[in-house]
Amino acid sequence: MALLEVQGVSRYFGGLRAVDHVDMVVGEGELVGLIGPNGAGKTTLFRVIAGVYPPSAGQVIFNGESVGGLHPNRVCHKGITSTHQVVRPFPALTVLENVLVGVQYGNVRSGDPRQRAREVLEFVGLAHRADVLARNLTLPDRKRLEVARALGTGPKLLLLDEVIAGLNQTEAARTMDLIRSIKRQGVTILMIEHNMRVIMGLSDRIVVLHHGEKIADAPPEQVSRDPKVIEAYLGESPVSA
Amino acid sequence: MTVKERERQSTAAAATRRAGPGREALFAVGGAVLAAAILAIFGLTLPANSYLLFSGFLLFLFTTQSLAWNLVGGYGGQTSFGHATFYGIGAYTTALLQENAGLHPVLALLAGALGAAVFSVIWGYPLFRLRGFYFAIATIGIAEATRLVALSPLRELTGGASGFRMSTAGAGGRTSQYMTALALVLATFLTSYWVRNSKLGLGLFALNMDPEAAETLGVDTTRLKAISLALSAFIVGLTGGIYARAFLYINPNDVFAFSVSIAMVLMSVIGGVGTLIGPILGAVIYVVIQDQLGAAQITFRGQTFQFRDVQLGLYGLLLALIILFEPAGLVGLFQRVAGRFRRRGGTQAVAEQQALLRNETGDE
């Protein structure tokens, strides 16, 4: 059954059509990759789903309920949480407190919040940094914290915006393992990533955006052979993986 | 806003938060000991010294206001330059209900505080859409508007420019006023401590540092700002009522004055905005300056300058210097000095760490 249905969603900024009439479905438990050249509208689409921007047209249906145009905090309470492309931890709070914000204000609020926050940190491998101020974390750890915070809210659908970009190979492999284990826990994931090897290796299905429009929606091996996709990436080679 | 800017902005909020649970407990114990000491010193000597009694009363009122302003202006980062409006509404509601409606003094006080809180919610919701500078400007507008309304259209009720006089009945002696203010300041301190360690406090710190990230994590930022403003307004409203009952005379130009709002900002910023202890330090310094320099004047080349006339300029300069060089105020300064001492003691450890680092990177 479809958990998320994006129906004819557009988002304009003045005359610019950042997202243009996109239809997309994400099934329960699926891991869908969202790719496209720079400026294709991937992050804008994420922000529309997360409630940061209201859609200019179209509907976002989550769990059979329309969530398009709701405030981000209400969207979070429905069960959708996103991470930010440019990490934005609360710098003067500790790592544990950062996660605690999501745990205390998020979608699932049961049990002892500190205990739950610790469990989340344990899960993402940041437990040893729990009492460090977020501003003192390294970039890989900040990216992990971004994921941990989002997980703390207890999402049904997790939107991951380039959580692997900028990491070295070892770190990237660790984060890929983390994303797989999040999926095993039953969380549905929609992720943006530029690294083809990552996205091909993780996704059940890949949606390709180009100039705000959807140009492909298929399993990884099919997408990498799609002439339209190859044309969109002209000059780059998406099949190198 | 870049990450750097956000970090800079939130240093103040973090100043005493970087402490672990142990340090927080120490603060609590320290606070309790301090409160007990204040009670002992001021409380036991109170009948003997009526000057101290009155100074203490004022100090407690100012400290209460400073702590209350910090709940929304410090923790939540919503810089209000209009808190005089709550002070004035508290003062007038209390005075009018007690004088004209014959309400019991305690009930009149509570009604005044409630009035201020309700008023804060009415304008808080629309104004919280504004960010930073624009919010601050709008709060000035609100406070000035209430002053002008109290001054002219409501002249019949408020006494206009000639003020409103209360009968001495039920005013209570200096001692009871003093004890009321003392109880209020301690209660406000405990409230401030509680908020800091509560879910509300965490949400306020988060929205202060990054509102967009906070919303993504489910924080209803507008609601939290409104709650903290209402709490702050309630407490400041109480101080207004207590002031009215102590002085038995209020005037829109006094209780709604811009300087009342500025004082609250100043005290918090001097001491350390967003910290627990900062607003108290700031209030003590502000009250001492006002008390010592209130009547001071200086003659320079035949011209006489009254402190009263130039104080706003001087305070403005002080504000600018603090924001430029030590956004976390005195608390930040103390921590910086303490950090330097600790580092000097720990040079050995630092050297070892550096040696380790050199080995790791293979750098000779």
mmCIF file of C-alpha atoms in Angstrom, chain B residues 197-354:
data_model
loop_
_atom_site.group_PDB
_atom_site.id
_atom_site.type_symbol
_atom_site.label_atom_id
_atom_site.label_comp_id
_atom_site.label_asym_id
_atom_site.label_seq_id
_atom_site.Cartn_x
_atom_site.Cartn_y
_atom_site.Cartn_z
ATOM 1 C CA ASN B 197 15.633 22.053 32.594
ATOM 2 C CA SER B 198 12.175 21.318 31.236
ATOM 3 C CA LYS B 199 10.858 20.243 27.875
ATOM 4 C CA LEU B 200 9.686 23.840 27.375
ATOM 5 C CA GLY B 201 13.219 25.127 27.950
ATOM 6 C CA LEU B 202 14.763 22.638 25.526
ATOM 7 C CA GLY B 203 12.240 23.642 22.873
ATOM 8 C CA LEU B 204 12.981 27.342 23.467
ATOM 9 C CA PHE B 205 16.750 26.830 23.210
ATOM 10 C CA ALA B 206 16.244 24.824 20.031
ATOM 11 C CA LEU B 207 14.020 27.398 18.323
ATOM 12 C CA ASN B 208 16.406 30.144 19.443
ATOM 13 C CA MET B 209 19.334 28.423 17.723
ATOM 14 C CA ASP B 210 17.554 27.248 14.573
ATOM 15 C CA PRO B 211 13.790 27.728 14.190
ATOM 16 C CA GLU B 212 13.548 25.796 10.934
ATOM 17 C CA ALA B 213 15.359 22.733 12.273
ATOM 18 C CA ALA B 214 13.235 22.866 15.421
ATOM 19 C CA GLU B 215 10.018 22.837 13.386
ATOM 20 C CA THR B 216 11.154 19.858 11.339
ATOM 21 C CA LEU B 217 11.571 17.984 14.628
ATOM 22 C CA GLY B 218 7.996 18.726 15.668
ATOM 23 C CA VAL B 219 8.457 21.871 17.754
ATOM 24 C CA ASP B 220 5.494 24.250 17.454
ATOM 25 C CA THR B 221 7.672 27.355 17.627
ATOM 26 C CA THR B 222 4.847 29.911 17.699
ATOM 27 C CA ARG B 223 3.123 28.143 20.556
ATOM 28 C CA LEU B 224 6.303 27.869 22.646
ATOM 29 C CA LYS B 225 7.115 31.535 22.090
ATOM 30 C CA ALA B 226 3.578 32.476 23.128
ATOM 31 C CA ILE B 227 3.751 30.322 26.270
ATOM 32 C CA SER B 228 7.078 31.790 27.335
ATOM 33 C CA LEU B 229 5.916 35.342 26.607
ATOM 34 C CA ALA B 230 2.721 34.800 28.613
ATOM 35 C CA LEU B 231 4.698 33.403 31.545
ATOM 36 C CA SER B 232 7.086 36.337 31.344
ATOM 37 C CA ALA B 233 4.195 38.828 31.083
ATOM 38 C CA PHE B 234 2.428 37.264 34.065
ATOM 39 C CA ILE B 235 5.473 37.730 36.295
ATOM 40 C CA VAL B 236 6.197 41.264 35.079
ATOM 41 C CA GLY B 237 2.493 42.054 35.596
ATOM 42 C CA LEU B 238 2.867 40.956 39.223
ATOM 43 C CA THR B 239 5.804 43.342 39.705
ATOM 44 C CA GLY B 240 3.628 46.140 38.302
ATOM 45 C CA GLY B 241 0.880 45.414 40.810
ATOM 46 C CA ILE B 242 3.323 45.223 43.705
ATOM 47 C CA TYR B 243 4.885 48.521 42.629
ATOM 48 C CA ALA B 244 1.455 50.191 42.505
ATOM 49 C CA ARG B 245 0.559 48.932 45.971
ATOM 50 C CA ALA B 246 3.877 50.098 47.408
ATOM 51 C CA PHE B 247 3.906 53.610 45.901
ATOM 52 C CA LEU B 248 0.138 54.235 45.898
ATOM 53 C CA TYR B 249 0.556 56.402 42.841
ATOM 54 C CA ILE B 250 0.941 55.376 39.212
ATOM 55 C CA ASN B 251 1.208 57.335 36.010
ATOM 56 C CA PRO B 252 1.072 56.037 32.411
ATOM 57 C CA ASN B 253 4.275 57.929 31.651
ATOM 58 C CA ASP B 254 6.051 56.045 34.446
ATOM 59 C CA VAL B 255 4.727 52.516 34.256
ATOM 60 C CA PHE B 256 4.516 52.266 30.456
ATOM 61 C CA ALA B 257 7.810 54.133 29.963
ATOM 62 C CA PHE B 258 10.293 52.946 27.349
ATOM 63 C CA SER B 259 12.995 53.080 30.034
ATOM 64 C CA VAL B 260 11.158 50.337 31.939
ATOM 65 C CA SER B 261 11.441 48.056 28.902
ATOM 66 C CA ILE B 262 15.060 49.032 28.284
ATOM 67 C CA ALA B 263 16.003 48.300 31.892
ATOM 68 C CA MET B 264 14.870 44.690 31.538
ATOM 69 C CA VAL B 265 16.879 44.195 28.335
ATOM 70 C CA LEU B 266 19.930 45.858 29.891
ATOM 71 C CA MET B 267 19.938 43.804 33.079
ATOM 72 C CA SER B 268 19.754 40.524 31.167
ATOM 73 C CA VAL B 269 22.354 41.518 28.605
ATOM 74 C CA ILE B 270 24.824 42.890 31.163
ATOM 75 C CA GLY B 271 24.610 39.739 33.260
ATOM 76 C CA GLY B 272 24.388 37.215 30.450
ATOM 77 C CA VAL B 273 21.339 36.761 28.278
ATOM 78 C CA GLY B 274 19.936 33.250 28.248
ATOM 79 C CA THR B 275 21.844 32.192 31.349
ATOM 80 C CA LEU B 276 20.336 31.363 34.729
ATOM 81 C CA ILE B 277 22.474 33.573 36.960
ATOM 82 C CA GLY B 278 23.219 36.379 34.484
ATOM 83 C CA PRO B 279 19.934 38.276 34.882
ATOM 84 C CA ILE B 280 20.465 38.359 38.651
ATOM 85 C CA LEU B 281 24.011 39.758 38.330
ATOM 86 C CA GLY B 282 22.775 42.270 35.790
ATOM 87 C CA ALA B 283 19.953 43.436 38.039
ATOM 88 C CA VAL B 284 22.287 43.924 41.014
ATOM 89 C CA ILE B 285 24.678 45.998 38.894
ATOM 90 C CA TYR B 286 21.887 48.022 37.322
ATOM 91 C CA VAL B 287 20.257 48.814 40.678
ATOM 92 C CA VAL B 288 23.590 49.781 42.263
ATOM 93 C CA ILE B 289 24.415 52.081 39.327
ATOM 94 C CA GLN B 290 20.997 53.706 39.471
ATOM 95 C CA ASP B 291 21.225 54.069 43.238
ATOM 96 C CA GLN B 292 24.770 55.486 43.291
ATOM 97 C CA LEU B 293 24.684 57.599 40.150
ATOM 98 C CA GLY B 294 21.009 58.492 40.007
ATOM 99 C CA ALA B 295 21.655 62.012 41.308
ATOM 100 C CA ALA B 296 25.244 62.338 40.072
ATOM 101 C CA GLN B 297 26.347 65.187 37.853
ATOM 102 C CA ILE B 298 29.584 66.275 36.315
ATOM 103 C CA THR B 299 30.696 69.790 35.348
ATOM 104 C CA PHE B 300 32.849 70.007 32.270
ATOM 105 C CA ARG B 301 33.925 73.379 30.805
ATOM 106 C CA GLY B 302 31.196 75.177 32.612
ATOM 107 C CA GLN B 303 28.492 72.792 31.452
ATOM 108 C CA THR B 304 26.724 70.542 33.907
ATOM 109 C CA PHE B 305 25.753 67.052 32.803
ATOM 110 C CA GLN B 306 23.193 65.145 34.841
ATOM 111 C CA PHE B 307 23.553 61.351 34.855
ATOM 112 C CA ARG B 308 19.781 61.175 34.481
ATOM 113 C CA ASP B 309 19.982 62.958 31.147
ATOM 114 C CA VAL B 310 22.808 60.972 29.618
ATOM 115 C CA GLN B 311 22.081 57.547 31.099
ATOM 116 C CA LEU B 312 20.247 56.162 28.059
ATOM 117 C CA GLY B 313 23.235 57.076 25.882
ATOM 118 C CA LEU B 314 25.671 55.472 28.294
ATOM 119 C CA TYR B 315 23.591 52.331 28.576
ATOM 120 C CA GLY B 316 23.311 52.169 24.803
ATOM 121 C CA LEU B 317 27.097 52.303 24.534
ATOM 122 C CA LEU B 318 27.433 49.586 27.168
ATOM 123 C CA LEU B 319 24.907 47.413 25.318
ATOM 124 C CA ALA B 320 26.808 47.794 22.048
ATOM 125 C CA LEU B 321 30.145 46.933 23.688
ATOM 126 C CA ILE B 322 28.749 43.820 25.366
ATOM 127 C CA ILE B 323 27.071 42.547 22.208
ATOM 128 C CA LEU B 324 30.279 43.133 20.236
ATOM 129 C CA PHE B 325 32.812 41.671 22.627
ATOM 130 C CA GLU B 326 31.055 39.346 25.056
ATOM 131 C CA PRO B 327 27.550 38.340 23.949
ATOM 132 C CA ALA B 328 27.203 36.099 26.991
ATOM 133 C CA GLY B 329 27.671 39.088 29.319
ATOM 134 C CA LEU B 330 29.317 38.819 32.716
ATOM 135 C CA VAL B 331 28.619 35.099 32.938
ATOM 136 C CA GLY B 332 30.446 34.632 29.637
ATOM 137 C CA LEU B 333 33.319 36.782 30.846
ATOM 138 C CA PHE B 334 33.655 34.778 34.077
ATOM 139 C CA GLN B 335 33.622 31.533 32.149
ATOM 140 C CA ARG B 336 36.266 32.782 29.754
ATOM 141 C CA VAL B 337 38.526 33.826 32.636
ATOM 142 C CA ALA B 338 37.905 30.553 34.465
ATOM 143 C CA GLY B 339 38.640 28.643 31.264
ATOM 144 C CA ARG B 340 41.967 30.447 30.868
ATOM 145 C CA PHE B 341 43.006 29.533 34.419
ATOM 146 C CA ARG B 342 42.039 25.937 33.882
ATOM 147 C CA ARG B 343 43.990 25.811 30.655
ATOM 148 C CA ARG B 344 47.085 27.196 32.351
ATOM 149 C CA GLY B 345 46.805 24.371 34.886
ATOM 150 C CA GLY B 346 46.345 21.871 32.105
ATOM 151 C CA THR B 347 49.293 22.805 29.847
ATOM 152 C CA GLN B 348 50.884 19.452 30.609
ATOM 153 C CA ALA B 349 47.837 17.593 29.320
ATOM 154 C CA VAL B 350 47.662 19.820 26.260
ATOM 155 C CA ALA B 351 51.313 19.158 25.435
ATOM 156 C CA GLU B 352 50.749 15.420 25.711
ATOM 157 C CA GLN B 353 47.720 15.615 23.481
ATOM 158 C CA GLN B 354 49.621 17.610 20.890
#
